[in-house]
PDB file of N, CA, C and O in Angstrom:
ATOM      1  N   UNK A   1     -40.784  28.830 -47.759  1.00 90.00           N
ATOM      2  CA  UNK A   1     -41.497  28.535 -48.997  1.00 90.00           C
ATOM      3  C   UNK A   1     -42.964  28.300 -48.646  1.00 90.00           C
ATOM      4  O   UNK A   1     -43.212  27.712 -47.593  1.00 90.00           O
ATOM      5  N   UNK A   2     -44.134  28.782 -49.579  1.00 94.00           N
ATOM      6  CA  UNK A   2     -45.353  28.669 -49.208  1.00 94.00           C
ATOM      7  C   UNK A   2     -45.597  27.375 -49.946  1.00 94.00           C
ATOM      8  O   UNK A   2     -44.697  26.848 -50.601  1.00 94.00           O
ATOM      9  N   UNK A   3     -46.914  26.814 -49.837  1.00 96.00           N
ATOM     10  CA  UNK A   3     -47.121  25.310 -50.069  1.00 96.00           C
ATOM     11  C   UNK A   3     -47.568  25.909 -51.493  1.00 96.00           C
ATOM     12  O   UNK A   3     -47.427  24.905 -52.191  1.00 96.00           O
ATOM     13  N   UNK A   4     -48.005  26.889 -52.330  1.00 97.00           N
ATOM     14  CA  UNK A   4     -48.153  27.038 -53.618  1.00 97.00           C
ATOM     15  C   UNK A   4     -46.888  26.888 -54.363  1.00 97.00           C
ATOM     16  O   UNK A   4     -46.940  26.169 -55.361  1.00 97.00           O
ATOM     17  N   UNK A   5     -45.742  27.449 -54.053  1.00 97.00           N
ATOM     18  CA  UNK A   5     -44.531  27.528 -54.323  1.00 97.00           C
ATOM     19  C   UNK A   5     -44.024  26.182 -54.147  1.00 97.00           C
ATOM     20  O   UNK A   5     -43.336  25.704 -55.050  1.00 97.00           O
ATOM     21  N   UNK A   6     -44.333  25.342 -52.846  1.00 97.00           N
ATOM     22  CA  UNK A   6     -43.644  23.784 -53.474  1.00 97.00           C
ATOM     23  C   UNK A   6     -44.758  23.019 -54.169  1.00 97.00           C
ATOM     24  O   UNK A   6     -44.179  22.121 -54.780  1.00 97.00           O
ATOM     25  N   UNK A   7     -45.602  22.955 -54.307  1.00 98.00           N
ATOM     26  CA  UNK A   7     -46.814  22.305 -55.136  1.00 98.00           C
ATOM     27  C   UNK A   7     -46.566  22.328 -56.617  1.00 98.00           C
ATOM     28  O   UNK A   7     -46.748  21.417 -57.425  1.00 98.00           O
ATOM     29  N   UNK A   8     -46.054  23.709 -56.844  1.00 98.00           N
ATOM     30  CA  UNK A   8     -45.351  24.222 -58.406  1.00 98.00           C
ATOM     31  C   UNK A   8     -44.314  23.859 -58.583  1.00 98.00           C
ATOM     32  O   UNK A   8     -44.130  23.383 -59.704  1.00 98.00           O
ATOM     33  N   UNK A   9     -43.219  23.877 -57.704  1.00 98.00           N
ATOM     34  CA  UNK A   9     -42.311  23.219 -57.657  1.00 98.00           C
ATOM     35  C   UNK A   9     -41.956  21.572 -58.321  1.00 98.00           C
ATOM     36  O   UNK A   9     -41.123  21.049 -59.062  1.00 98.00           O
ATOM     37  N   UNK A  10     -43.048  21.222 -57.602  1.00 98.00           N
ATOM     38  CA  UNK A  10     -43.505  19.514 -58.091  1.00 98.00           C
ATOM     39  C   UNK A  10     -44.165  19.702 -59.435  1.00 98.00           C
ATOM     40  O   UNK A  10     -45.166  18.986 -59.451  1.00 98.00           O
ATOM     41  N   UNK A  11     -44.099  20.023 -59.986  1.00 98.00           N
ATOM     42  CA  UNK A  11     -45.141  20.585 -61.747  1.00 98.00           C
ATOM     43  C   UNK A  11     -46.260  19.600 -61.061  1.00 98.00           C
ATOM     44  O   UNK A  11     -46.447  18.461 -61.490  1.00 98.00           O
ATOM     45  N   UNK A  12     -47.006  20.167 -59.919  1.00 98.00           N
ATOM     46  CA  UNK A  12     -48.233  19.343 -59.561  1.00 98.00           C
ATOM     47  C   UNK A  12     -49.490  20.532 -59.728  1.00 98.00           C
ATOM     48  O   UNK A  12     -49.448  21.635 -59.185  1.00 98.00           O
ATOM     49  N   UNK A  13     -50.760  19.973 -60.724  1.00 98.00           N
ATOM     50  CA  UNK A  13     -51.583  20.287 -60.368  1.00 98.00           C
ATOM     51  C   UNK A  13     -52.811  20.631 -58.772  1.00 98.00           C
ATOM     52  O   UNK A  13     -53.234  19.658 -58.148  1.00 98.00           O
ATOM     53  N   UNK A  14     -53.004  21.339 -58.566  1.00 98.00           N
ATOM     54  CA  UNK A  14     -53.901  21.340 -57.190  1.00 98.00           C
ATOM     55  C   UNK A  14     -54.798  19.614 -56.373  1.00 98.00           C
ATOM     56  O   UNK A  14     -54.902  19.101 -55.258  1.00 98.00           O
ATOM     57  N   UNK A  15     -55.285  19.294 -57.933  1.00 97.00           N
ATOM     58  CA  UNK A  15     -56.186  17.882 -57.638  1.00 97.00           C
ATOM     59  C   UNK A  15     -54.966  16.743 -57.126  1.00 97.00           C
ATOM     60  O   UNK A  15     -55.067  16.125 -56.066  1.00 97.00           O
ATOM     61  N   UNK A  16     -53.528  16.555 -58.308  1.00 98.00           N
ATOM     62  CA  UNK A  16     -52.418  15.992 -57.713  1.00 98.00           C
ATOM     63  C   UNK A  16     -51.658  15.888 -56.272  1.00 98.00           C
ATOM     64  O   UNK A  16     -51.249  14.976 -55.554  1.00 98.00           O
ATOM     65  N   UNK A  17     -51.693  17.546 -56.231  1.00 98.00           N
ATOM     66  CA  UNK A  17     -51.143  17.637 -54.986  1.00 98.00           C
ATOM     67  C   UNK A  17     -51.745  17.386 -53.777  1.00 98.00           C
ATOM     68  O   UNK A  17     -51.292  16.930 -52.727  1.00 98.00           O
ATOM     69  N   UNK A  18     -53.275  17.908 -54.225  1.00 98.00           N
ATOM     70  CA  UNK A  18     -54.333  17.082 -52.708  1.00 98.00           C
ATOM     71  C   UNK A  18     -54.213  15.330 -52.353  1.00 98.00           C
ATOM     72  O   UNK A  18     -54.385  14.667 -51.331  1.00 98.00           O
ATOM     73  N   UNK A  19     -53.832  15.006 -53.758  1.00 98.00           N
ATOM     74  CA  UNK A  19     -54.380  13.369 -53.753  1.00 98.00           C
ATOM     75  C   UNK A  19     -53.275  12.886 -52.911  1.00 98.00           C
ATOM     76  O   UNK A  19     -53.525  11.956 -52.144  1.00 98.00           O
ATOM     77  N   UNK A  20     -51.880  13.467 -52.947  1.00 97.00           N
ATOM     78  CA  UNK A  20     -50.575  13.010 -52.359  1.00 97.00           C
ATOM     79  C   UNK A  20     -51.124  12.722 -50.532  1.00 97.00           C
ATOM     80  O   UNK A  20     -51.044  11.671 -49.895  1.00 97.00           O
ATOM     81  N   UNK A  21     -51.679  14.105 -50.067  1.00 97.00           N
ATOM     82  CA  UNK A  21     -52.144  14.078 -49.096  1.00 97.00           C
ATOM     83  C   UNK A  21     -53.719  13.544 -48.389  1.00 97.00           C
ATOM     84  O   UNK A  21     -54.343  13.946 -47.407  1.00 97.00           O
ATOM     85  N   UNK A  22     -53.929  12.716 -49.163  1.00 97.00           N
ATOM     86  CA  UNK A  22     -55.553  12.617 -49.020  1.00 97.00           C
ATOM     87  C   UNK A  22     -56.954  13.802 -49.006  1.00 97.00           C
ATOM     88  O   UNK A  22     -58.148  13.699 -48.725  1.00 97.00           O
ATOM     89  N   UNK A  23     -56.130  14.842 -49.433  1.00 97.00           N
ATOM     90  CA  UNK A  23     -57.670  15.759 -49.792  1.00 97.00           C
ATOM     91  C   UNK A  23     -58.253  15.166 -50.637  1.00 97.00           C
ATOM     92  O   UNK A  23     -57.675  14.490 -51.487  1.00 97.00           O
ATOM     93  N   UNK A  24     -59.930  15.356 -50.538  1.00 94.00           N
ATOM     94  CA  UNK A  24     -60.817  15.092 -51.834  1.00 94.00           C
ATOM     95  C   UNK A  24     -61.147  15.744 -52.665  1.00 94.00           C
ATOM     96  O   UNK A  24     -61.890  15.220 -53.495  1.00 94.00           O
ATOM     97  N   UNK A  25     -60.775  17.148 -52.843  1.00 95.00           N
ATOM     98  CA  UNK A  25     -61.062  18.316 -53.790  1.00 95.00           C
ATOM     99  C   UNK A  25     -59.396  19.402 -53.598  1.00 95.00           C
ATOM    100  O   UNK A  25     -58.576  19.653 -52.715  1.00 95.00           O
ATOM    101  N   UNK A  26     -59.622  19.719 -54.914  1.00 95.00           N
ATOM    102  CA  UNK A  26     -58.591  20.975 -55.308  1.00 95.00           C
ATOM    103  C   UNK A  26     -58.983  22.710 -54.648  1.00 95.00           C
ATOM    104  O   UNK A  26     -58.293  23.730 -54.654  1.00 95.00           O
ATOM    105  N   UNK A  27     -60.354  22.452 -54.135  1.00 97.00           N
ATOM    106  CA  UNK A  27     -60.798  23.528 -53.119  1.00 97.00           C
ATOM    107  C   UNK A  27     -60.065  23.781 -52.269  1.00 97.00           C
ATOM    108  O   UNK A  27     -59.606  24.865 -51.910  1.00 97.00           O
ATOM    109  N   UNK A  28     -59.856  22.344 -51.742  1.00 98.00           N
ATOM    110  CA  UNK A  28     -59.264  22.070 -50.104  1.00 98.00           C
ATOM    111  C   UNK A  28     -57.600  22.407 -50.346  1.00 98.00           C
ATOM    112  O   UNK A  28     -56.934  23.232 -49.720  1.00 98.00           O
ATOM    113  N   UNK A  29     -57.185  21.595 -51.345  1.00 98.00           N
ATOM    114  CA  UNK A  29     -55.874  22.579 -51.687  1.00 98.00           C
ATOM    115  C   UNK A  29     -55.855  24.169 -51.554  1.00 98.00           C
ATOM    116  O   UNK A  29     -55.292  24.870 -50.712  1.00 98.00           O
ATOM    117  N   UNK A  30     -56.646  24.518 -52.648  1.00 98.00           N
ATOM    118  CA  UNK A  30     -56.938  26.064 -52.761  1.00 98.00           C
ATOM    119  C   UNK A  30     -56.773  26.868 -51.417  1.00 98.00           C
ATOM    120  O   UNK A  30     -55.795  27.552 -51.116  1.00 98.00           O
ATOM    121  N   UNK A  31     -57.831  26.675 -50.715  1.00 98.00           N
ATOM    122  CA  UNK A  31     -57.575  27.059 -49.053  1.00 98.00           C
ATOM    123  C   UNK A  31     -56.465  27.298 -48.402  1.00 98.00           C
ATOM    124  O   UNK A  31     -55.941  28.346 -48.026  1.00 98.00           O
ATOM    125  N   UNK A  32     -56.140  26.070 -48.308  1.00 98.00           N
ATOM    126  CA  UNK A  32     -54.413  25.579 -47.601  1.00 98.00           C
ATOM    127  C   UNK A  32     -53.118  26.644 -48.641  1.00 98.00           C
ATOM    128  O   UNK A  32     -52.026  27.121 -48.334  1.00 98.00           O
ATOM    129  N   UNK A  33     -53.738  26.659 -49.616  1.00 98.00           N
ATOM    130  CA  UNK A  33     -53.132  27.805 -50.367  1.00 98.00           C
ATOM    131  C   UNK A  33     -53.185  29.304 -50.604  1.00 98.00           C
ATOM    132  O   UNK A  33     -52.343  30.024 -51.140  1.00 98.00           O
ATOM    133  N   UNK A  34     -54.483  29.640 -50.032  1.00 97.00           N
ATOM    134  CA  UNK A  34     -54.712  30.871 -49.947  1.00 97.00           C
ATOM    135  C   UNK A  34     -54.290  31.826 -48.228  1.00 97.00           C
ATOM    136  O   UNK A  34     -53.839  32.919 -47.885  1.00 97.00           O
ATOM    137  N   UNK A  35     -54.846  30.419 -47.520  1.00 97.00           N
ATOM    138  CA  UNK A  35     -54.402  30.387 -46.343  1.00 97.00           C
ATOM    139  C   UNK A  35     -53.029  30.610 -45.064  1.00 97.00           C
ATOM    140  O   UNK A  35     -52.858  31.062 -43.932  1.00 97.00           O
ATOM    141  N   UNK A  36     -52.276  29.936 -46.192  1.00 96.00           N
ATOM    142  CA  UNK A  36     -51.374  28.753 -45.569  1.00 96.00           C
ATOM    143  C   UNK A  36     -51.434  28.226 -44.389  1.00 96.00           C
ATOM    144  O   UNK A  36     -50.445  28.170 -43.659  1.00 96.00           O
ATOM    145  N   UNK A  37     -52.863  27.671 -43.980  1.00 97.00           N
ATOM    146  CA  UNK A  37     -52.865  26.757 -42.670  1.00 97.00           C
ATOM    147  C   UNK A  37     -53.663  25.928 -43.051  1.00 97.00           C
ATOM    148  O   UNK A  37     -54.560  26.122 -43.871  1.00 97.00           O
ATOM    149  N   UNK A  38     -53.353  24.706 -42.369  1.00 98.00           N
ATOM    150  CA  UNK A  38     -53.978  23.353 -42.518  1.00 98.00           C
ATOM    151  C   UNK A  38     -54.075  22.642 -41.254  1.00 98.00           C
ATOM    152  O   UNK A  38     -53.540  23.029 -40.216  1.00 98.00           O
ATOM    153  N   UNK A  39     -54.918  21.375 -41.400  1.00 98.00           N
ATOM    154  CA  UNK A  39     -54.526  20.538 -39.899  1.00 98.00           C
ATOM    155  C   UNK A  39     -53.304  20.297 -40.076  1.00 98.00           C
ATOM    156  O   UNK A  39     -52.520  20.134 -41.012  1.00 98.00           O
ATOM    157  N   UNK A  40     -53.313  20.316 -38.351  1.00 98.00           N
ATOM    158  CA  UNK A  40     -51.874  19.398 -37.739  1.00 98.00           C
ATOM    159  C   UNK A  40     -51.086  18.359 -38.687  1.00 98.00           C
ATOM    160  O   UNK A  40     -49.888  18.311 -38.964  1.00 98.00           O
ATOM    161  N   UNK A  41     -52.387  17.374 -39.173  1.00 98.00           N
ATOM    162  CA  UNK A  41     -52.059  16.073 -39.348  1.00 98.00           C
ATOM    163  C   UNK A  41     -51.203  16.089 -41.261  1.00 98.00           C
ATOM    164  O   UNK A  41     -50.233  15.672 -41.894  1.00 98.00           O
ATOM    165  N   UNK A  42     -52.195  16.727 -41.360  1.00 98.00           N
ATOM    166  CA  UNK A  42     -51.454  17.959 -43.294  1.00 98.00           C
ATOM    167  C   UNK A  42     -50.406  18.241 -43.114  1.00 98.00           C
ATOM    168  O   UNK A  42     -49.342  17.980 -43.676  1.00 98.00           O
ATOM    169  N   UNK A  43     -50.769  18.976 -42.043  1.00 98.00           N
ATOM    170  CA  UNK A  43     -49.038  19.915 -41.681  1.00 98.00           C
ATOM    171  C   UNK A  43     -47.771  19.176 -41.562  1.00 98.00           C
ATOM    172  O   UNK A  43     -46.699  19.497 -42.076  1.00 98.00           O
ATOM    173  N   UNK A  44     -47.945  18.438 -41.033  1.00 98.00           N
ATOM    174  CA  UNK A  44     -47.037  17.437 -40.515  1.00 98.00           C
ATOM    175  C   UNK A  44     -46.506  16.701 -41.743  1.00 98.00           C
ATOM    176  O   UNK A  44     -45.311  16.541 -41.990  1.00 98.00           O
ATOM    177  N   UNK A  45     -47.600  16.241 -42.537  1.00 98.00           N
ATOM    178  CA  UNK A  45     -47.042  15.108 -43.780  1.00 98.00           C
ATOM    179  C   UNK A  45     -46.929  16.526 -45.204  1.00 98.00           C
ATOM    180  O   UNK A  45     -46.862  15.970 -46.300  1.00 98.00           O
ATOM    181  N   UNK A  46     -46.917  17.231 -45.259  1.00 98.00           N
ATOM    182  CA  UNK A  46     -46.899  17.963 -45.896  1.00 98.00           C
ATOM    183  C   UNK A  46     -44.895  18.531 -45.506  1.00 98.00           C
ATOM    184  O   UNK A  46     -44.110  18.547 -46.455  1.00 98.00           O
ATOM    185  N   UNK A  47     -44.485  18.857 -44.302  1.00 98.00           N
ATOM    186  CA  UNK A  47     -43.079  18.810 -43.629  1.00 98.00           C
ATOM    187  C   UNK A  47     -42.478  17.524 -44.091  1.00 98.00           C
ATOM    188  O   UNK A  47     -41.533  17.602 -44.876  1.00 98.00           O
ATOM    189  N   UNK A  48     -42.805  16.615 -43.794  1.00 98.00           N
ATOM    190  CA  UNK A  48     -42.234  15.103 -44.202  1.00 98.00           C
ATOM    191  C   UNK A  48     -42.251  15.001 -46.038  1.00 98.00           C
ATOM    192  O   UNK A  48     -41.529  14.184 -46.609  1.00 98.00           O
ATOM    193  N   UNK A  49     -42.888  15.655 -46.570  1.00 98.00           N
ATOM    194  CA  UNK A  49     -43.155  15.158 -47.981  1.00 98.00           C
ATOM    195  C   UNK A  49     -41.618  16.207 -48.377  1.00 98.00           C
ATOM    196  O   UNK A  49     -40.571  15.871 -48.931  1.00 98.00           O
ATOM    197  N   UNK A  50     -41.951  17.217 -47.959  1.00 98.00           N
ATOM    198  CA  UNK A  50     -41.132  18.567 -48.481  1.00 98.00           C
ATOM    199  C   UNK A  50     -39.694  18.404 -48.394  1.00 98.00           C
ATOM    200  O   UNK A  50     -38.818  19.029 -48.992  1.00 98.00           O
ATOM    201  N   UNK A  51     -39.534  16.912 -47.054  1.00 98.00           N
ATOM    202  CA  UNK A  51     -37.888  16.814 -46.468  1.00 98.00           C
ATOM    203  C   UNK A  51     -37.908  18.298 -45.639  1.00 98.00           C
ATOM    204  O   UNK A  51     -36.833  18.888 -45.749  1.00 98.00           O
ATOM    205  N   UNK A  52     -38.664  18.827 -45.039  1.00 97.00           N
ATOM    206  CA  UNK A  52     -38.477  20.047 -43.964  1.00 97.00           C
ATOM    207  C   UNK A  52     -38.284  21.046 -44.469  1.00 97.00           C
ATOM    208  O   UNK A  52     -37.914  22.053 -43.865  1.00 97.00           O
ATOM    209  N   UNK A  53     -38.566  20.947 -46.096  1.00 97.00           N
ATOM    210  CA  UNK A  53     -38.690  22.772 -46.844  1.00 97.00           C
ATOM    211  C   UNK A  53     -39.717  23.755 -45.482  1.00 97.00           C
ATOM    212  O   UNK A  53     -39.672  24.585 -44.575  1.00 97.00           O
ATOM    213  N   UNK A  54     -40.715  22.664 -46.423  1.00 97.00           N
ATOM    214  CA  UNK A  54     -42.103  22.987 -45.780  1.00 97.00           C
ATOM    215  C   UNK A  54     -41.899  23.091 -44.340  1.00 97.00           C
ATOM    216  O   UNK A  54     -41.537  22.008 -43.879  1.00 97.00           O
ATOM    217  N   UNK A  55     -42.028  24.229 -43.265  1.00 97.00           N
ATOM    218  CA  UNK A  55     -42.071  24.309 -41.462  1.00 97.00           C
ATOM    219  C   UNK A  55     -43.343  23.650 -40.867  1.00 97.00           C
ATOM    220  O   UNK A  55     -44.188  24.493 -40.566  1.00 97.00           O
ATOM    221  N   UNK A  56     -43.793  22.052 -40.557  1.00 97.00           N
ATOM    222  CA  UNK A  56     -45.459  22.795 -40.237  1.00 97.00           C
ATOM    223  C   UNK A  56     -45.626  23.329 -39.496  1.00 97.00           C
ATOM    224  O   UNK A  56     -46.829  23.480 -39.279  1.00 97.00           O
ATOM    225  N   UNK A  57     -44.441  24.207 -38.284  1.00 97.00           N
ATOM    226  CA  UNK A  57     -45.383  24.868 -37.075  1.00 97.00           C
ATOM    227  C   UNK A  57     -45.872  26.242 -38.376  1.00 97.00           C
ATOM    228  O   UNK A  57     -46.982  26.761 -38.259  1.00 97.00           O
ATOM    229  N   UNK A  58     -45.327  26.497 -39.035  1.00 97.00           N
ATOM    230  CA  UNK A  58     -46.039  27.513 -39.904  1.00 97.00           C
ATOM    231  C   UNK A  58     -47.274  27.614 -40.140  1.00 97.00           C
ATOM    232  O   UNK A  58     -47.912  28.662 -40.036  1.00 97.00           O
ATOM    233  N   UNK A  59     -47.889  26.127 -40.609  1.00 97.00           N
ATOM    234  CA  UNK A  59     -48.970  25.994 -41.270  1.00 97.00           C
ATOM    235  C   UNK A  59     -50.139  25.665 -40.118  1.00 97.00           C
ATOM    236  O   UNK A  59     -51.342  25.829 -40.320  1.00 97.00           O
ATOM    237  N   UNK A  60     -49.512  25.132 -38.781  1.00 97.00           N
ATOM    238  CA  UNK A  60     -50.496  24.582 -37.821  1.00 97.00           C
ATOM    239  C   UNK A  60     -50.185  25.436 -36.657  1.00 97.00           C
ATOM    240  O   UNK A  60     -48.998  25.558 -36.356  1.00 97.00           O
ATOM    241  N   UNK A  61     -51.245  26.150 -35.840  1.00 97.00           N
ATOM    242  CA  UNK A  61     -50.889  26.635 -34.076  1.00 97.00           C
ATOM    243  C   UNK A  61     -50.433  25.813 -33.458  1.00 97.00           C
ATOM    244  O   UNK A  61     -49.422  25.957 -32.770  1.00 97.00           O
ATOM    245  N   UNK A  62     -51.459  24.176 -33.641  1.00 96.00           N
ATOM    246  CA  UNK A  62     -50.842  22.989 -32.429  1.00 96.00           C
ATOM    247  C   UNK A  62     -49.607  22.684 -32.728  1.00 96.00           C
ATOM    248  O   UNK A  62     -48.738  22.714 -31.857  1.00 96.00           O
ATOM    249  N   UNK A  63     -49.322  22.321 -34.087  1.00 97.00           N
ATOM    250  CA  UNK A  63     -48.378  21.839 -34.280  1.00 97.00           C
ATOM    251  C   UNK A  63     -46.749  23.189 -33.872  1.00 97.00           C
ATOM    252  O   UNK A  63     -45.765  22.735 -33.289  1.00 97.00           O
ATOM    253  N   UNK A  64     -46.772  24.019 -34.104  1.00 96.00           N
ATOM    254  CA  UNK A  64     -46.366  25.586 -33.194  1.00 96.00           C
ATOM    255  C   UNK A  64     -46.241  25.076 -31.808  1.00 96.00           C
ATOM    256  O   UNK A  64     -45.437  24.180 -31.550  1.00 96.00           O
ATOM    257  N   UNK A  65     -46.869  25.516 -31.064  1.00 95.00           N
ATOM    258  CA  UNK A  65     -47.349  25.170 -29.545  1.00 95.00           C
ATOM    259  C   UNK A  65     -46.566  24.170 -29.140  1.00 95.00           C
ATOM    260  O   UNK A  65     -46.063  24.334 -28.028  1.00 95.00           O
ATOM    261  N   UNK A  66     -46.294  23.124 -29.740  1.00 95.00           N
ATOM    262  CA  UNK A  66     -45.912  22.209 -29.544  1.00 95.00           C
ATOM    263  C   UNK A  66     -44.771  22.204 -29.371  1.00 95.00           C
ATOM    264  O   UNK A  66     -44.336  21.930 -28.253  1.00 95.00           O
ATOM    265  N   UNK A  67     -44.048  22.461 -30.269  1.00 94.00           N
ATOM    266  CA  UNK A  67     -42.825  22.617 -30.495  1.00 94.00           C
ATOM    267  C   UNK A  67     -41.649  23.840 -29.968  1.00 94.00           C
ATOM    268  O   UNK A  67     -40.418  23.850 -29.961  1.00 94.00           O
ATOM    269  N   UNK A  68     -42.675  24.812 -29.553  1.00 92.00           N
ATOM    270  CA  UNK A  68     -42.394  25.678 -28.973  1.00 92.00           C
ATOM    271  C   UNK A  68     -41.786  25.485 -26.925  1.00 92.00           C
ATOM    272  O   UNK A  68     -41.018  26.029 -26.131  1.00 92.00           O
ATOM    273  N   UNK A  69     -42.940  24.174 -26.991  1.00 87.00           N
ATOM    274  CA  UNK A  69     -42.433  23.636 -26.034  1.00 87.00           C
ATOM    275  C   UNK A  69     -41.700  23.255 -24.972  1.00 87.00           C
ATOM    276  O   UNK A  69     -41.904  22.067 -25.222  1.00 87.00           O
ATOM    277  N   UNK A  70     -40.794  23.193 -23.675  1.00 57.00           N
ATOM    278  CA  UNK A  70     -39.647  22.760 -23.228  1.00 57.00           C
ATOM    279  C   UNK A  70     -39.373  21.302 -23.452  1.00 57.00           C
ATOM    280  O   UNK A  70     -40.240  20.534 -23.036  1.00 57.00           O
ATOM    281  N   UNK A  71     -38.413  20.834 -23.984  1.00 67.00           N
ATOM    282  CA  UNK A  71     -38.464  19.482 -23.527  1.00 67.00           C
ATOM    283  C   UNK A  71     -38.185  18.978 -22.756  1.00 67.00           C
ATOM    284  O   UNK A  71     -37.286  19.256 -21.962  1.00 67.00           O
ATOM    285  N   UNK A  72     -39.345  17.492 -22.776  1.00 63.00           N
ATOM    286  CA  UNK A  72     -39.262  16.978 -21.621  1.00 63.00           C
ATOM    287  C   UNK A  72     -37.822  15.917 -21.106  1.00 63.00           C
ATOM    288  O   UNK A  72     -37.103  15.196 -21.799  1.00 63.00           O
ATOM    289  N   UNK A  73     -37.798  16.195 -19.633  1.00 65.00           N
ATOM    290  CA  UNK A  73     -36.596  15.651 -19.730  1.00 65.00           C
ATOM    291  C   UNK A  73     -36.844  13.943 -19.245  1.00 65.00           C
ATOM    292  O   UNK A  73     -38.026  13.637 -19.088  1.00 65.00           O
ATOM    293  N   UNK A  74     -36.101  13.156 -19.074  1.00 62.00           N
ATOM    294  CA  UNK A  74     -36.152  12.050 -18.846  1.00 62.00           C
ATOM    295  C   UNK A  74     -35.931  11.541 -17.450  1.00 62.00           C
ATOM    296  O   UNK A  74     -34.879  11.938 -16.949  1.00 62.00           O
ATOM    297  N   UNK A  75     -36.883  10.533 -16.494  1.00 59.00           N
ATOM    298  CA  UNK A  75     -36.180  10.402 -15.386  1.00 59.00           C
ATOM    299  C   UNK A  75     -35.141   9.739 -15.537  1.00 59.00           C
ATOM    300  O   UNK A  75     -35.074   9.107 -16.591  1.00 59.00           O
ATOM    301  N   UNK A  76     -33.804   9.621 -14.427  1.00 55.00           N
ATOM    302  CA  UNK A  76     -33.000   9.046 -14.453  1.00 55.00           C
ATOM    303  C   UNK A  76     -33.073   7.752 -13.801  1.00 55.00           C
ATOM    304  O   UNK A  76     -32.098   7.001 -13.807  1.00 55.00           O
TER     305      UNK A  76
END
């Protein structure tokens, strides 16, 4: 799902849906919507808001990269 598609989803206006996330303009939505990439830190609470509709390695490289990752293992 693209973040226009859950934004509509929410019957949220652009200015609404920025405010959820701390944008200061419906531009900055717009972008992230035309786009679909945002910061990490968007990305991330934007995944958490969605309950994991939303992917952010989609929306972010770092957040990608990251996850793409091996994990680390633990000493014993």
């Amino acid at each position: 799902m693209r973040i226009i598609q859950y934004r509509k989803s929410l019957g949220l206006n652009q200015e609404a849906f920025g405010a959820l996330f701390g944008l200061k303009s419906k531009g900055q939505v717009s972008e992230i919507e035309r786009s679909n990439r945002c910061s990490a830190e968007i990305a991330l609470a934007i995944e958490a808001h969605s309950k994991f509709v939303i992917d952010a390695a989609t929306l972010n490289d770092v957040v990608h990269a990251a996850r793409r990752q091996a994990p680390i293992e633990e000493a014993a």
